[in-house]
mmCIF file with all atom_site columns, C-alpha atoms in Angstrom:
data_model
loop_
_atom_site.group_PDB
_atom_site.id
_atom_site.type_symbol
_atom_site.label_atom_id
_atom_site.label_alt_id
_atom_site.label_comp_id
_atom_site.label_asym_id
_atom_site.label_entity_id
_atom_site.label_seq_id
_atom_site.pdbx_PDB_ins_code
_atom_site.Cartn_x
_atom_site.Cartn_y
_atom_site.Cartn_z
_atom_site.occupancy
_atom_site.B_iso_or_equiv
_atom_site.pdbx_formal_charge
_atom_site.auth_seq_id
_atom_site.auth_comp_id
_atom_site.auth_asym_id
_atom_site.auth_atom_id
_atom_site.pdbx_PDB_model_num
ATOM 1   C CA . MET A 1 1   ? 17.148  25.787  -6.299  1.00 0.00 ? 112 MET A CA 1
ATOM 2   C CA . ILE A 1 2   ? 13.706  24.194  -6.964  1.00 0.00 ? 113 ILE A CA 1
ATOM 3   C CA . THR A 1 3   ? 11.184  22.371  -4.291  1.00 0.00 ? 114 THR A CA 1
ATOM 4   C CA . ILE A 1 4   ? 9.145   19.626  -5.288  1.00 0.00 ? 115 ILE A CA 1
ATOM 5   C CA . ARG A 1 5   ? 5.892   21.724  -5.628  1.00 0.00 ? 116 ARG A CA 1
ATOM 6   C CA . SER A 1 6   ? 6.990   23.697  -8.055  1.00 0.00 ? 117 SER A CA 1
ATOM 7   C CA . LEU A 1 7   ? 8.918   20.414  -9.782  1.00 0.00 ? 118 LEU A CA 1
ATOM 8   C CA . LEU A 1 8   ? 5.237   19.763  -10.637 1.00 0.00 ? 119 LEU A CA 1
ATOM 9   C CA . LEU A 1 9   ? 3.850   22.637  -11.658 1.00 0.00 ? 120 LEU A CA 1
ATOM 10  C CA . GLU A 1 10  ? 6.862   23.873  -14.408 1.00 0.00 ? 121 GLU A CA 1
ATOM 11  C CA . LEU A 1 11  ? 6.791   20.200  -15.854 1.00 0.00 ? 122 LEU A CA 1
ATOM 12  C CA . SER A 1 12  ? 2.749   20.559  -15.813 1.00 0.00 ? 123 SER A CA 1
ATOM 13  C CA . LYS A 1 13  ? 3.574   22.982  -18.225 1.00 0.00 ? 124 LYS A CA 1
ATOM 14  C CA . VAL A 1 14  ? 6.284   21.483  -20.466 1.00 0.00 ? 125 VAL A CA 1
ATOM 15  C CA . PRO A 1 15  ? 5.458   19.124  -24.065 1.00 0.00 ? 126 PRO A CA 1
ATOM 16  C CA . GLU A 1 16  ? 5.802   16.013  -23.906 1.00 0.00 ? 127 GLU A CA 1
ATOM 17  C CA . ASP A 1 17  ? 8.193   15.499  -26.367 1.00 0.00 ? 128 ASP A CA 1
ATOM 18  C CA . GLN A 1 18  ? 10.576  17.846  -24.438 1.00 0.00 ? 129 GLN A CA 1
ATOM 19  C CA . LEU A 1 19  ? 9.759   16.469  -20.950 1.00 0.00 ? 130 LEU A CA 1
ATOM 20  C CA . GLU A 1 20  ? 13.057  14.269  -20.802 1.00 0.00 ? 131 GLU A CA 1
ATOM 21  C CA . ALA A 1 21  ? 15.104  17.193  -21.337 1.00 0.00 ? 132 ALA A CA 1
ATOM 22  C CA . ARG A 1 22  ? 13.567  19.620  -19.186 1.00 0.00 ? 133 ARG A CA 1
ATOM 23  C CA . MET A 1 23  ? 14.095  16.888  -16.505 1.00 0.00 ? 134 MET A CA 1
ATOM 24  C CA . LYS A 1 24  ? 17.566  16.333  -17.244 1.00 0.00 ? 135 LYS A CA 1
ATOM 25  C CA . SER A 1 25  ? 18.374  19.832  -17.003 1.00 0.00 ? 136 SER A CA 1
ATOM 26  C CA . LEU A 1 26  ? 16.759  20.206  -13.520 1.00 0.00 ? 137 LEU A CA 1
ATOM 27  C CA . ILE A 1 27  ? 18.398  20.537  -10.197 1.00 0.00 ? 138 ILE A CA 1
ATOM 28  C CA . LEU A 1 28  ? 16.610  19.231  -6.870  1.00 0.00 ? 139 LEU A CA 1
ATOM 29  C CA . ALA A 1 29  ? 17.813  20.319  -3.801  1.00 0.00 ? 140 ALA A CA 1
ATOM 30  C CA . TYR A 1 30  ? 16.798  18.640  -0.882  1.00 0.00 ? 141 TYR A CA 1
ATOM 31  C CA . ASP A 1 31  ? 18.505  17.455  2.473   1.00 0.00 ? 142 ASP A CA 1
ATOM 32  C CA . LYS A 1 32  ? 17.925  13.686  2.441   1.00 0.00 ? 143 LYS A CA 1
ATOM 33  C CA . MET A 1 33  ? 17.889  12.763  -1.312  1.00 0.00 ? 144 MET A CA 1
ATOM 34  C CA . CYS A 1 34  ? 19.282  9.932   -0.517  1.00 0.00 ? 145 CYS A CA 1
ATOM 35  C CA . HIS A 1 35  ? 16.036  8.670   1.013   1.00 0.00 ? 146 HIS A CA 1
ATOM 36  C CA . LEU A 1 36  ? 14.078  9.997   -1.532  1.00 0.00 ? 147 LEU A CA 1
ATOM 37  C CA . ASP A 1 37  ? 15.991  8.279   -4.434  1.00 0.00 ? 148 ASP A CA 1
ATOM 38  C CA . CYS A 1 38  ? 13.642  5.372   -3.246  1.00 0.00 ? 149 CYS A CA 1
ATOM 39  C CA . ILE A 1 39  ? 9.991   6.472   -2.979  1.00 0.00 ? 150 ILE A CA 1
ATOM 40  C CA . LYS A 1 40  ? 7.710   6.483   -5.899  1.00 0.00 ? 151 LYS A CA 1
ATOM 41  C CA . ALA A 1 41  ? 8.148   10.229  -6.840  1.00 0.00 ? 152 ALA A CA 1
ATOM 42  C CA . PRO A 1 42  ? 5.847   11.942  -9.559  1.00 0.00 ? 153 PRO A CA 1
ATOM 43  C CA . LEU A 1 43  ? 7.090   11.148  -12.996 1.00 0.00 ? 154 LEU A CA 1
ATOM 44  C CA . ASN A 1 44  ? 9.097   7.996   -11.447 1.00 0.00 ? 155 ASN A CA 1
ATOM 45  C CA . LYS A 1 45  ? 10.366  6.918   -14.624 1.00 0.00 ? 156 LYS A CA 1
ATOM 46  C CA . LEU A 1 46  ? 12.639  9.817   -15.472 1.00 0.00 ? 157 LEU A CA 1
ATOM 47  C CA . TRP A 1 47  ? 13.291  10.589  -11.409 1.00 0.00 ? 158 TRP A CA 1
ATOM 48  C CA . LYS A 1 48  ? 16.425  9.506   -11.719 1.00 0.00 ? 159 LYS A CA 1
ATOM 49  C CA . THR A 1 49  ? 17.457  12.211  -14.498 1.00 0.00 ? 160 THR A CA 1
ATOM 50  C CA . ILE A 1 50  ? 17.140  14.637  -12.382 1.00 0.00 ? 161 ILE A CA 1
ATOM 51  C CA . LYS A 1 51  ? 20.055  16.591  -10.904 1.00 0.00 ? 162 LYS A CA 1
ATOM 52  C CA . LYS A 1 52  ? 19.954  16.267  -7.399  1.00 0.00 ? 163 LYS A CA 1
ATOM 53  C CA . ILE A 1 53  ? 22.154  17.844  -4.341  1.00 0.00 ? 164 ILE A CA 1
ATOM 54  C CA . VAL A 1 54  ? 22.634  17.245  -0.287  1.00 0.00 ? 165 VAL A CA 1
ATOM 55  C CA . ASP A 1 55  ? 22.376  19.666  2.145   1.00 0.00 ? 166 ASP A CA 1
ATOM 56  C CA . ARG A 1 56  ? 26.144  20.451  2.973   1.00 0.00 ? 167 ARG A CA 1
ATOM 57  C CA . LEU A 1 57  ? 25.425  20.213  6.723   1.00 0.00 ? 168 LEU A CA 1
ATOM 58  C CA . HIS A 1 58  ? 23.030  17.059  6.058   1.00 0.00 ? 169 HIS A CA 1
ATOM 59  C CA . LEU A 1 59  ? 26.192  15.430  4.475   1.00 0.00 ? 170 LEU A CA 1
ATOM 60  C CA . GLN A 1 60  ? 29.252  16.500  6.825   1.00 0.00 ? 171 GLN A CA 1
ATOM 61  C CA . ASN A 1 61  ? 26.818  14.520  9.842   1.00 0.00 ? 172 ASN A CA 1
ATOM 62  C CA . HIS A 1 62  ? 25.459  11.730  7.608   1.00 0.00 ? 173 HIS A CA 1
ATOM 63  C CA . LYS A 1 63  ? 27.206  8.577   8.192   1.00 0.00 ? 174 LYS A CA 1
ATOM 64  C CA . ASP A 1 64  ? 26.371  6.692   4.921   1.00 0.00 ? 175 ASP A CA 1
ATOM 65  C CA . ALA A 1 65  ? 29.963  6.697   2.735   1.00 0.00 ? 176 ALA A CA 1
ATOM 66  C CA . ARG A 1 66  ? 28.014  5.830   -0.266  1.00 0.00 ? 177 ARG A CA 1
ATOM 67  C CA . CYS A 1 67  ? 25.943  8.665   0.059   1.00 0.00 ? 178 CYS A CA 1
ATOM 68  C CA . LYS A 1 68  ? 29.619  10.808  -0.040  1.00 0.00 ? 179 LYS A CA 1
ATOM 69  C CA . VAL A 1 69  ? 30.353  9.367   -3.021  1.00 0.00 ? 180 VAL A CA 1
ATOM 70  C CA . THR A 1 70  ? 26.679  9.593   -5.159  1.00 0.00 ? 181 THR A CA 1
ATOM 71  C CA . TYR A 1 71  ? 26.875  13.528  -3.926  1.00 0.00 ? 182 TYR A CA 1
ATOM 72  C CA . ASP A 1 72  ? 29.663  15.725  -4.416  1.00 0.00 ? 183 ASP A CA 1
ATOM 73  C CA . PRO A 1 73  ? 30.778  17.720  -1.158  1.00 0.00 ? 184 PRO A CA 1
ATOM 74  C CA . SER A 1 74  ? 31.655  20.187  -3.808  1.00 0.00 ? 185 SER A CA 1
ATOM 75  C CA . THR A 1 75  ? 28.904  21.074  -5.796  1.00 0.00 ? 186 THR A CA 1
ATOM 76  C CA . ILE A 1 76  ? 26.972  21.832  -2.949  1.00 0.00 ? 187 ILE A CA 1
ATOM 77  C CA . PRO A 1 77  ? 26.217  25.565  -2.582  1.00 0.00 ? 188 PRO A CA 1
ATOM 78  C CA . GLU A 1 78  ? 26.798  27.061  1.328   1.00 0.00 ? 189 GLU A CA 1
ATOM 79  C CA . SER A 1 79  ? 23.421  28.602  1.500   1.00 0.00 ? 190 SER A CA 1
ATOM 80  C CA . TYR A 1 80  ? 21.590  25.473  0.801   1.00 0.00 ? 191 TYR A CA 1
ATOM 81  C CA . ASN A 1 81  ? 19.746  24.276  4.069   1.00 0.00 ? 192 ASN A CA 1
ATOM 82  C CA . THR A 1 82  ? 17.386  22.102  5.061   1.00 0.00 ? 193 THR A CA 1
ATOM 83  C CA . MET A 1 83  ? 14.376  24.031  5.869   1.00 0.00 ? 194 MET A CA 1
ATOM 84  C CA . ILE A 1 84  ? 12.692  24.639  2.828   1.00 0.00 ? 195 ILE A CA 1
ATOM 85  C CA . ALA A 1 85  ? 13.309  21.323  1.629   1.00 0.00 ? 196 ALA A CA 1
ATOM 86  C CA . GLU A 1 86  ? 11.650  20.099  4.530   1.00 0.00 ? 197 GLU A CA 1
ATOM 87  C CA . GLN A 1 87  ? 8.917   22.274  4.633   1.00 0.00 ? 198 GLN A CA 1
ATOM 88  C CA . THR A 1 88  ? 7.922   21.172  1.079   1.00 0.00 ? 199 THR A CA 1
ATOM 89  C CA . PHE A 1 89  ? 7.961   17.611  1.392   1.00 0.00 ? 200 PHE A CA 1
ATOM 90  C CA . SER A 1 90  ? 5.932   17.922  4.399   1.00 0.00 ? 201 SER A CA 1
ATOM 91  C CA . TRP A 1 91  ? 3.138   20.121  2.382   1.00 0.00 ? 202 TRP A CA 1
ATOM 92  C CA . PHE A 1 92  ? 3.379   17.946  -0.692  1.00 0.00 ? 203 PHE A CA 1
ATOM 93  C CA . SER A 1 93  ? 2.119   14.647  1.854   1.00 0.00 ? 204 SER A CA 1
ATOM 94  C CA . ARG A 1 94  ? 0.113   15.875  4.569   1.00 0.00 ? 205 ARG A CA 1
ATOM 95  C CA . ASP A 1 95  ? -3.114  15.951  2.467   1.00 0.00 ? 206 ASP A CA 1
ATOM 96  C CA . ARG A 1 96  ? -2.881  12.394  1.270   1.00 0.00 ? 207 ARG A CA 1
ATOM 97  C CA . GLN A 1 97  ? -1.960  10.860  4.718   1.00 0.00 ? 208 GLN A CA 1
ATOM 98  C CA . PRO A 1 98  ? -3.654  9.838   7.833   1.00 0.00 ? 209 PRO A CA 1
ATOM 99  C CA . GLU A 1 99  ? -3.415  12.081  11.176  1.00 0.00 ? 210 GLU A CA 1
ATOM 100 C CA . TRP A 1 100 ? -0.941  9.274   12.754  1.00 0.00 ? 211 TRP A CA 1
ATOM 101 C CA . TYR A 1 101 ? 1.075   9.636   10.206  1.00 0.00 ? 212 TYR A CA 1
ATOM 102 C CA . ASN A 1 102 ? 4.043   11.324  11.144  1.00 0.00 ? 213 ASN A CA 1
ATOM 103 C CA . SER A 1 103 ? 7.884   12.749  10.175  1.00 0.00 ? 214 SER A CA 1
ATOM 104 C CA . GLU A 1 104 ? 9.444   9.165   12.003  1.00 0.00 ? 215 GLU A CA 1
ATOM 105 C CA . ILE A 1 105 ? 7.399   7.265   9.410   1.00 0.00 ? 216 ILE A CA 1
ATOM 106 C CA . ILE A 1 106 ? 8.402   8.725   6.778   1.00 0.00 ? 217 ILE A CA 1
ATOM 107 C CA . TYR A 1 107 ? 11.709  8.149   7.180   1.00 0.00 ? 218 TYR A CA 1
ATOM 108 C CA . ALA A 1 108 ? 11.607  4.753   8.260   1.00 0.00 ? 219 ALA A CA 1
ATOM 109 C CA . ARG A 1 109 ? 9.621   3.955   5.358   1.00 0.00 ? 220 ARG A CA 1
ATOM 110 C CA . ASN A 1 110 ? 12.854  5.680   2.982   1.00 0.00 ? 221 ASN A CA 1
ATOM 111 C CA . MET A 1 111 ? 15.246  3.819   4.917   1.00 0.00 ? 222 MET A CA 1
ATOM 112 C CA . ARG A 1 112 ? 13.413  0.272   4.059   1.00 0.00 ? 223 ARG A CA 1
ATOM 113 C CA . ASP A 1 113 ? 12.947  1.045   0.525   1.00 0.00 ? 224 ASP A CA 1
ATOM 114 C CA . LYS A 1 114 ? 16.570  2.448   0.620   1.00 0.00 ? 225 LYS A CA 1
ATOM 115 C CA . TYR A 1 115 ? 17.714  -0.729  1.555   1.00 0.00 ? 226 TYR A CA 1
ATOM 116 C CA . ASN A 1 116 ? 15.509  -2.628  -0.671  1.00 0.00 ? 227 ASN A CA 1
ATOM 117 C CA . ALA A 1 117 ? 16.673  -0.809  -3.466  1.00 0.00 ? 228 ALA A CA 1
ATOM 118 C CA . LEU A 1 118 ? 20.183  -1.598  -2.763  1.00 0.00 ? 229 LEU A CA 1
ATOM 119 C CA . GLY A 1 119 ? 19.393  -5.356  -2.022  1.00 0.00 ? 230 GLY A CA 1
ATOM 120 C CA . LEU A 1 120 ? 20.659  -4.708  1.609   1.00 0.00 ? 231 LEU A CA 1
ATOM 121 C CA . TRP A 1 121 ? 18.726  -7.607  2.832   1.00 0.00 ? 232 TRP A CA 1
ATOM 122 C CA . SER A 1 122 ? 20.078  -7.733  6.415   1.00 0.00 ? 233 SER A CA 1
ATOM 123 C CA . GLU A 1 123 ? 19.430  -3.900  6.731   1.00 0.00 ? 234 GLU A CA 1
ATOM 124 C CA . TYR A 1 124 ? 16.069  -3.740  4.969   1.00 0.00 ? 235 TYR A CA 1
ATOM 125 C CA . LYS A 1 125 ? 14.466  -6.442  6.919   1.00 0.00 ? 236 LYS A CA 1
ATOM 126 C CA . PHE A 1 126 ? 15.712  -4.364  10.056  1.00 0.00 ? 237 PHE A CA 1
ATOM 127 C CA . TRP A 1 127 ? 13.842  -0.966  8.852   1.00 0.00 ? 238 TRP A CA 1
ATOM 128 C CA . ARG A 1 128 ? 10.927  -3.062  7.980   1.00 0.00 ? 239 ARG A CA 1
ATOM 129 C CA . ASN A 1 129 ? 10.159  -4.475  11.103  1.00 0.00 ? 240 ASN A CA 1
ATOM 130 C CA . LYS A 1 130 ? 10.766  -1.067  12.347  1.00 0.00 ? 241 LYS A CA 1
ATOM 131 C CA . THR A 1 131 ? 8.052   0.481   10.429  1.00 0.00 ? 242 THR A CA 1
ATOM 132 C CA . LYS A 1 132 ? 5.719   -1.754  11.097  1.00 0.00 ? 243 LYS A CA 1
ATOM 133 C CA . GLN A 1 133 ? 6.031   -1.205  14.999  1.00 0.00 ? 244 GLN A CA 1
ATOM 134 C CA . ILE A 1 134 ? 6.317   2.619   14.653  1.00 0.00 ? 245 ILE A CA 1
ATOM 135 C CA . VAL A 1 135 ? 3.328   2.555   12.481  1.00 0.00 ? 246 VAL A CA 1
ATOM 136 C CA . ASP A 1 136 ? 1.565   0.142   14.828  1.00 0.00 ? 247 ASP A CA 1
ATOM 137 C CA . ASN A 1 137 ? 2.859   2.493   17.569  1.00 0.00 ? 248 ASN A CA 1
ATOM 138 C CA . SER A 1 138 ? 1.364   5.877   16.278  1.00 0.00 ? 249 SER A CA 1
ATOM 139 C CA . LYS A 1 139 ? -1.813  4.140   15.300  1.00 0.00 ? 250 LYS A CA 1
ATOM 140 C CA . LYS A 1 140 ? -2.221  2.916   18.975  1.00 0.00 ? 251 LYS A CA 1
ATOM 141 C CA . ASN A 1 141 ? -0.891  5.951   20.222  1.00 0.00 ? 252 ASN A CA 1
ATOM 142 C CA . TYR A 1 142 ? -3.508  8.788   18.309  1.00 0.00 ? 253 TYR A CA 1
ATOM 143 C CA . TYR A 1 143 ? -6.372  6.882   18.287  1.00 0.00 ? 254 TYR A CA 1
ATOM 144 C CA . LYS A 1 144 ? -6.192  5.910   22.366  1.00 0.00 ? 255 LYS A CA 1
ATOM 145 C CA . ASN A 1 145 ? -5.048  9.767   23.045  1.00 0.00 ? 256 ASN A CA 1
ATOM 146 C CA . MET A 1 146 ? -8.161  10.561  20.272  1.00 0.00 ? 257 MET A CA 1
ATOM 147 C CA . VAL A 1 147 ? -10.854 8.104   22.468  1.00 0.00 ? 258 VAL A CA 1
ATOM 148 C CA . LYS A 1 148 ? -9.443  9.988   25.557  1.00 0.00 ? 259 LYS A CA 1
ATOM 149 C CA . ASP A 1 149 ? -9.142  13.633  25.250  1.00 0.00 ? 260 ASP A CA 1
ATOM 150 C CA . SER A 1 150 ? -11.861 14.344  22.625  1.00 0.00 ? 261 SER A CA 1
ATOM 151 C CA . ASN A 1 151 ? -15.346 16.077  23.890  1.00 0.00 ? 262 ASN A CA 1
ATOM 152 C CA . ASP A 1 152 ? -16.630 16.665  20.124  1.00 0.00 ? 263 ASP A CA 1
ATOM 153 C CA . PRO A 1 153 ? -18.503 14.036  19.556  1.00 0.00 ? 264 PRO A CA 1
ATOM 154 C CA . LYS A 1 154 ? -18.191 14.763  15.933  1.00 0.00 ? 265 LYS A CA 1
ATOM 155 C CA . THR A 1 155 ? -14.381 14.219  15.781  1.00 0.00 ? 266 THR A CA 1
ATOM 156 C CA . LEU A 1 156 ? -14.921 11.172  17.932  1.00 0.00 ? 267 LEU A CA 1
ATOM 157 C CA . TRP A 1 157 ? -17.442 9.469   15.397  1.00 0.00 ? 268 TRP A CA 1
ATOM 158 C CA . LYS A 1 158 ? -15.074 9.878   13.053  1.00 0.00 ? 269 LYS A CA 1
ATOM 159 C CA . CYS A 1 159 ? -12.092 8.484   14.301  1.00 0.00 ? 270 CYS A CA 1
ATOM 160 C CA . LEU A 1 160 ? -14.613 5.280   15.072  1.00 0.00 ? 271 LEU A CA 1
ATOM 161 C CA . HIS A 1 161 ? -15.642 5.334   11.617  1.00 0.00 ? 272 HIS A CA 1
ATOM 162 C CA . SER A 1 162 ? -11.909 5.267   10.587  1.00 0.00 ? 273 SER A CA 1
ATOM 163 C CA . LEU A 1 163 ? -11.439 1.834   12.383  1.00 0.00 ? 274 LEU A CA 1
ATOM 164 C CA . ASN A 1 164 ? -14.449 0.607   11.254  1.00 0.00 ? 275 ASN A CA 1
ATOM 165 C CA . PRO A 1 165 ? -15.510 1.847   7.752   1.00 0.00 ? 276 PRO A CA 1
ATOM 166 C CA . LYS A 1 166 ? -18.743 1.172   6.063   1.00 0.00 ? 277 LYS A CA 1
ATOM 167 C CA . VAL A 1 167 ? -17.730 -0.910  2.529   1.00 0.00 ? 278 VAL A CA 1
ATOM 168 C CA . LYS A 1 168 ? -20.502 -0.997  0.030   1.00 0.00 ? 279 LYS A CA 1
ATOM 169 C CA . ASN A 1 169 ? -20.650 -4.931  -1.242  1.00 0.00 ? 280 ASN A CA 1
ATOM 170 C CA . THR A 1 170 ? -20.882 -5.273  -5.049  1.00 0.00 ? 281 THR A CA 1
ATOM 171 C CA . PRO A 1 171 ? -21.931 -8.627  -6.282  1.00 0.00 ? 282 PRO A CA 1
ATOM 172 C CA . TYR A 1 172 ? -18.953 -10.389 -8.810  1.00 0.00 ? 283 TYR A CA 1
ATOM 173 C CA . GLU A 1 173 ? -19.286 -11.215 -12.221 1.00 0.00 ? 284 GLU A CA 1
ATOM 174 C CA . LEU A 1 174 ? -21.324 -14.378 -12.215 1.00 0.00 ? 285 LEU A CA 1
ATOM 175 C CA . ALA A 1 175 ? -21.382 -16.725 -15.626 1.00 0.00 ? 286 ALA A CA 1
ATOM 176 C CA . THR A 1 176 ? -24.971 -17.677 -16.176 1.00 0.00 ? 287 THR A CA 1
ATOM 177 C CA . GLU A 1 177 ? -26.682 -20.386 -17.584 1.00 0.00 ? 288 GLU A CA 1
ATOM 178 C CA . ASP A 1 178 ? -26.221 -19.382 -21.558 1.00 0.00 ? 289 ASP A CA 1
ATOM 179 C CA . ASN A 1 179 ? -22.851 -18.314 -20.610 1.00 0.00 ? 290 ASN A CA 1
ATOM 180 C CA . ASN A 1 180 ? -23.007 -14.256 -20.017 1.00 0.00 ? 291 ASN A CA 1
ATOM 181 C CA . THR A 1 181 ? -21.929 -12.594 -17.512 1.00 0.00 ? 292 THR A CA 1
ATOM 182 C CA . THR A 1 182 ? -23.995 -10.490 -15.130 1.00 0.00 ? 293 THR A CA 1
ATOM 183 C CA . LYS A 1 183 ? -23.410 -8.693  -11.692 1.00 0.00 ? 294 LYS A CA 1
ATOM 184 C CA . SER A 1 184 ? -27.298 -8.607  -11.068 1.00 0.00 ? 295 SER A CA 1
ATOM 185 C CA . LYS A 1 185 ? -28.491 -9.628  -8.465  1.00 0.00 ? 296 LYS A CA 1
ATOM 186 C CA . LYS A 1 186 ? -31.460 -11.359 -9.479  1.00 0.00 ? 297 LYS A CA 1
ATOM 187 C CA . CYS A 1 187 ? -30.116 -13.177 -12.349 1.00 0.00 ? 298 CYS A CA 1
ATOM 188 C CA . ILE A 1 188 ? -27.215 -14.687 -9.853  1.00 0.00 ? 299 ILE A CA 1
ATOM 189 C CA . ALA A 1 189 ? -29.764 -15.650 -7.536  1.00 0.00 ? 300 ALA A CA 1
ATOM 190 C CA . ASP A 1 190 ? -31.968 -17.513 -10.209 1.00 0.00 ? 301 ASP A CA 1
ATOM 191 C CA . THR A 1 191 ? -28.691 -18.949 -11.906 1.00 0.00 ? 302 THR A CA 1
ATOM 192 C CA . PHE A 1 192 ? -27.956 -20.688 -8.576  1.00 0.00 ? 303 PHE A CA 1
ATOM 193 C CA . ASN A 1 193 ? -31.794 -21.767 -7.753  1.00 0.00 ? 304 ASN A CA 1
ATOM 194 C CA . ASN A 1 194 ? -31.615 -23.399 -11.119 1.00 0.00 ? 305 ASN A CA 1
ATOM 195 C CA . PHE A 1 195 ? -28.472 -25.136 -10.615 1.00 0.00 ? 306 PHE A CA 1
ATOM 196 C CA . PHE A 1 196 ? -29.761 -26.429 -7.009  1.00 0.00 ? 307 PHE A CA 1
ATOM 197 C CA . THR A 1 197 ? -33.190 -27.473 -8.473  1.00 0.00 ? 308 THR A CA 1
ATOM 198 C CA . SER A 1 198 ? -31.828 -29.093 -11.170 1.00 0.00 ? 309 SER A CA 1
ATOM 199 C CA . CYS A 1 199 ? -28.690 -30.902 -10.644 1.00 0.00 ? 310 CYS A CA 1
ATOM 200 C CA . ALA A 1 200 ? -30.743 -33.851 -8.900  1.00 0.00 ? 311 ALA A CA 1
ATOM 201 C CA . GLU A 1 201 ? -32.545 -34.570 -12.257 1.00 0.00 ? 312 GLU A CA 1
ATOM 202 C CA . LYS A 1 202 ? -29.460 -33.857 -14.324 1.00 0.00 ? 313 LYS A CA 1
ATOM 203 C CA . LEU A 1 203 ? -27.584 -36.817 -12.605 1.00 0.00 ? 314 LEU A CA 1
ATOM 204 C CA . ARG A 1 204 ? -30.707 -38.998 -12.758 1.00 0.00 ? 315 ARG A CA 1
ATOM 205 C CA . GLU A 1 205 ? -30.382 -38.218 -16.356 1.00 0.00 ? 316 GLU A CA 1
ATOM 206 C CA . GLN A 1 206 ? -26.975 -39.089 -16.729 1.00 0.00 ? 317 GLN A CA 1
ATOM 207 C CA . GLY A 1 207 ? -27.149 -42.419 -14.792 1.00 0.00 ? 318 GLY A CA 1
ATOM 208 C CA . SER A 1 208 ? -24.303 -41.406 -12.457 1.00 0.00 ? 319 SER A CA 1
ATOM 209 C CA . TYR A 1 209 ? -25.579 -42.372 -9.560  1.00 0.00 ? 320 TYR A CA 1
ATOM 210 C CA . THR A 1 210 ? -26.004 -45.390 -7.218  1.00 0.00 ? 321 THR A CA 1
ATOM 211 C CA . PRO A 1 211 ? -29.512 -46.828 -5.884  1.00 0.00 ? 322 PRO A CA 1
ATOM 212 C CA . VAL A 1 212 ? -29.947 -46.332 -2.458  1.00 0.00 ? 323 VAL A CA 1
ATOM 213 C CA . ASN A 1 213 ? -30.520 -50.172 -2.559  1.00 0.00 ? 324 ASN A CA 1
ATOM 214 C CA . LYS A 1 214 ? -27.332 -51.053 -3.666  1.00 0.00 ? 325 LYS A CA 1
ATOM 215 C CA . ALA A 1 215 ? -25.052 -48.557 -1.923  1.00 0.00 ? 326 ALA A CA 1
ATOM 216 C CA . ASP A 1 216 ? -22.534 -50.002 0.736   1.00 0.00 ? 327 ASP A CA 1
ATOM 217 C CA . PHE A 1 217 ? -22.834 -48.275 3.784   1.00 0.00 ? 328 PHE A CA 1
ATOM 218 C CA . SER A 1 218 ? -20.509 -50.480 5.935   1.00 0.00 ? 329 SER A CA 1
ATOM 219 C CA . ASN A 1 219 ? -17.368 -48.030 5.996   1.00 0.00 ? 330 ASN A CA 1
ATOM 220 C CA . LEU A 1 220 ? -20.321 -45.475 7.344   1.00 0.00 ? 331 LEU A CA 1
ATOM 221 C CA . SER A 1 221 ? -21.358 -48.193 9.629   1.00 0.00 ? 332 SER A CA 1
ATOM 222 C CA . LYS A 1 222 ? -17.588 -48.805 10.999  1.00 0.00 ? 333 LYS A CA 1
ATOM 223 C CA . PHE A 1 223 ? -17.054 -45.136 11.254  1.00 0.00 ? 334 PHE A CA 1
ATOM 224 C CA . VAL A 1 224 ? -20.272 -44.548 13.168  1.00 0.00 ? 335 VAL A CA 1
ATOM 225 C CA . LYS A 1 225 ? -19.662 -47.509 15.821  1.00 0.00 ? 336 LYS A CA 1
ATOM 226 C CA . ASN A 1 226 ? -16.309 -46.514 16.444  1.00 0.00 ? 337 ASN A CA 1
ATOM 227 C CA . LYS A 1 227 ? -16.988 -43.271 17.374  1.00 0.00 ? 338 LYS A CA 1
ATOM 228 C CA . LEU A 1 228 ? -19.623 -44.768 19.602  1.00 0.00 ? 339 LEU A CA 1
ATOM 229 C CA . HIS A 1 229 ? -17.599 -47.005 21.472  1.00 0.00 ? 340 HIS A CA 1
ATOM 230 C CA . LYS A 1 230 ? -14.961 -44.048 22.027  1.00 0.00 ? 341 LYS A CA 1
ATOM 231 C CA . THR A 1 231 ? -17.720 -42.362 23.695  1.00 0.00 ? 342 THR A CA 1
#
């Protein structure tokens, strides 16, 4: 049996032309492999080529009959237990997730992704909404307890900063009059200034305007009178 951590270390040493054959020879044991099948795992394209087996105890208590077909109980050694794989998976995601992220969220997300992959939309929608509810409650409780119990200003400030992080704004690319793109604040400002200060002159040169003394303001007058009458 190998763990996810040792899997990454092992495959990092394999030449690219031998990678697929090596993946097919692996056996990965995990007590909830049926959930892991639906997550975006490392080397996702080859993930399904790995031979996978589920912990015997998990399978005996599992309610999904499809998993008992996918994972044959006769292939599961008695010695395989749930502890090693669960601890490894927690280690694998711990430094990549916020502190409010917990095992309940992991389970709900895996169920959501599982039913989405199977095309079972009723179950997928249920777990999608359930996941959002669990995430919202976990965030709420985490930040509430952080503010309530923390006497450490540094920790409290870190918590507040995570709610409203500073975002460094960079200007978008803008096409200048010469059809060159630029991110320079000065060039962008000059381009806008030139446009707005010259638009009236360009309209006059094109003759695509109506002189004020020939304009028809009847609709505008009617609109104003209607508003005055209502007030």
